[in-house]
Coordinates of C-alpha atoms in Angstrom, one line a residue:
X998 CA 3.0 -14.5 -20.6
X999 CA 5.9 -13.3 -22.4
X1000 CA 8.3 -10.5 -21.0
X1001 CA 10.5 -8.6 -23.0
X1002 CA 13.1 -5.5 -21.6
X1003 CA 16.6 -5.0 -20.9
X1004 CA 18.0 -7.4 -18.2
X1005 CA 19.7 -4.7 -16.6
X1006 CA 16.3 -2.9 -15.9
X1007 CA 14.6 -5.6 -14.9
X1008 CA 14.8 -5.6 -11.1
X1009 CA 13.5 -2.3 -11.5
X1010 CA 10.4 -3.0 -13.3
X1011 CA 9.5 -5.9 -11.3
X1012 CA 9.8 -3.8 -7.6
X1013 CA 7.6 -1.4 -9.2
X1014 CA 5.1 -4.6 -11.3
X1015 CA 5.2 -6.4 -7.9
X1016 CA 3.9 -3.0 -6.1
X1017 CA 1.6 -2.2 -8.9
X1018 CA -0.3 -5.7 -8.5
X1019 CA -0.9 -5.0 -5.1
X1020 CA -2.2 -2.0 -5.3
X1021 CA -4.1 -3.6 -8.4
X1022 CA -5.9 -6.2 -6.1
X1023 CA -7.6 -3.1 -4.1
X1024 CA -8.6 -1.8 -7.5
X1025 CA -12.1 -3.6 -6.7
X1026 CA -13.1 -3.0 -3.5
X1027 CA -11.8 0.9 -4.0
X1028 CA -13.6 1.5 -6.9
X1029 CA -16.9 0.5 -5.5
X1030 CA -16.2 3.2 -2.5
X1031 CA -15.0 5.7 -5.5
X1032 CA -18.0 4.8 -7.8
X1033 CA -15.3 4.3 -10.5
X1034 CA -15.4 2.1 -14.0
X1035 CA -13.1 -0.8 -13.5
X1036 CA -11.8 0.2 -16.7
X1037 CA -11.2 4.3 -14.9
X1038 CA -10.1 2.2 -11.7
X1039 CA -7.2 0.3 -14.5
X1040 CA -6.3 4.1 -15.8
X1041 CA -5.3 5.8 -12.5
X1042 CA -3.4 2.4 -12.0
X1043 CA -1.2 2.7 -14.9
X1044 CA -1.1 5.9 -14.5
X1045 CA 0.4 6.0 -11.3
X1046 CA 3.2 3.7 -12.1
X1047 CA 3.9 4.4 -15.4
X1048 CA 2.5 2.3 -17.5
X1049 CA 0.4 1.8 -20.8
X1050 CA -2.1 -1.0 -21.2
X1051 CA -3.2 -1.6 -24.1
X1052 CA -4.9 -4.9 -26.3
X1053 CA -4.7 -5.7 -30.1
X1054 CA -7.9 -7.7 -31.6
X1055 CA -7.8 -9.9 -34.5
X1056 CA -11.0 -11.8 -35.9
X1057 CA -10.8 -15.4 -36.6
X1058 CA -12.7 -16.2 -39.7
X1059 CA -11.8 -19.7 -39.4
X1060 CA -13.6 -20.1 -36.2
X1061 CA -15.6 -17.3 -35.7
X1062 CA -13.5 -16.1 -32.5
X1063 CA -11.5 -13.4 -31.4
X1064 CA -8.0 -13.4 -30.4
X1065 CA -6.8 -10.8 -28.2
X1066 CA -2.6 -9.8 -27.3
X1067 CA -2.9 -7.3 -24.3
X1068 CA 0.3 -5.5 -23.6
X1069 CA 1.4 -3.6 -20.5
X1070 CA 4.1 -1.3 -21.2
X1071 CA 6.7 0.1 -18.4
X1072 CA 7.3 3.6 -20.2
X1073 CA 9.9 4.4 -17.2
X1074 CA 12.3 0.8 -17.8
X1075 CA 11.0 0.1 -21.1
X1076 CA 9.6 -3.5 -20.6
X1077 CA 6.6 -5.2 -21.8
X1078 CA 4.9 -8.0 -20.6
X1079 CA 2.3 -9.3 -22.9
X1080 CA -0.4 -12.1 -22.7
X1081 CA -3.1 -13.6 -25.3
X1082 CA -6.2 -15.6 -24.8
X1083 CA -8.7 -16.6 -27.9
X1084 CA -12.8 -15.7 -27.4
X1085 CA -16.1 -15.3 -28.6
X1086 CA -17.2 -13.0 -25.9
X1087 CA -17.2 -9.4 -25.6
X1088 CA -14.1 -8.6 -27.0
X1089 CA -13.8 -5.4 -24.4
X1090 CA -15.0 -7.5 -21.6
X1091 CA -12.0 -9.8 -22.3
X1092 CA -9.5 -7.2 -22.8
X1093 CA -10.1 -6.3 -19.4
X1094 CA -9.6 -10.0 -18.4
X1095 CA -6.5 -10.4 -20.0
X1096 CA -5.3 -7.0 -17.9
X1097 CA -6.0 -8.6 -15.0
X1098 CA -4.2 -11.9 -15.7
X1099 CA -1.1 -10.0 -16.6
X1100 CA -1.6 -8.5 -12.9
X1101 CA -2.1 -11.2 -11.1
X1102 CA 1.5 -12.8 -13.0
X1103 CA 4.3 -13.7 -10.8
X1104 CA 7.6 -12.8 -12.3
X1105 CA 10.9 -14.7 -12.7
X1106 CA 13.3 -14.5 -9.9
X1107 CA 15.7 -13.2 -12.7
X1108 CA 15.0 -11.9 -16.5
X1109 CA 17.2 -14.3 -19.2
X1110 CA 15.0 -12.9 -22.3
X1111 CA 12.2 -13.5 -24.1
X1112 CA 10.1 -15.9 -22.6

């Protein structure tokens, strides 16, 4: 996972990431009561908090495989956390995955940069 902001926002971002991710973790029992997408379920998520999700797909002729860079913007503090994973599955499928990997995240005790 990298994480990139302004230090001085950064205590700020992750109150409001740690809240978001557990409020992310009722997502699926939730949306089965709501009879919402997981992917509507993600939306009123980010929504709510602020924030813009979004993944970046780039075909591997090499290998024949997909690698994916989602990206969860904090519009409010302006940080960005960002994770990548490599696949040959449904590229939408693992967009979604890596969303919820950058969810279930712990944060640093303190931000010193790029990680």
């Amino acid at each position: 996972m990298k994480i990139k902001g302004n230090a001085i926002k950064f205590e700020d971002f992750k109150s409001k990431f740690n809240q978001a991710s557990k409020d992310f973790g009722k997502i699926f029992e939730s949306r089965k009561l709501a009879n919402k997408t997981l992917t509507q379920s993600i939306n009123d998520l980010c929504n709510k908090y602020g924030f813009k999700a979004e993944s970046t797909v780039h075909y591997l002729f090499k290998n024949g495989k997909y690698t994916i860079t989602t990206k969860l913007f904090d519009l409010e503090t302006g940080f960005e956390i960002e994770t990548m994973n490599t696949t040959d599955i449904d590229v939408r499928e693992a967009s979604i995955q890596n969303l919820i990997l950058l969810f279930d995240e712990k944060l640093p005790d303190y931000y010193v940069g790029v990680r």
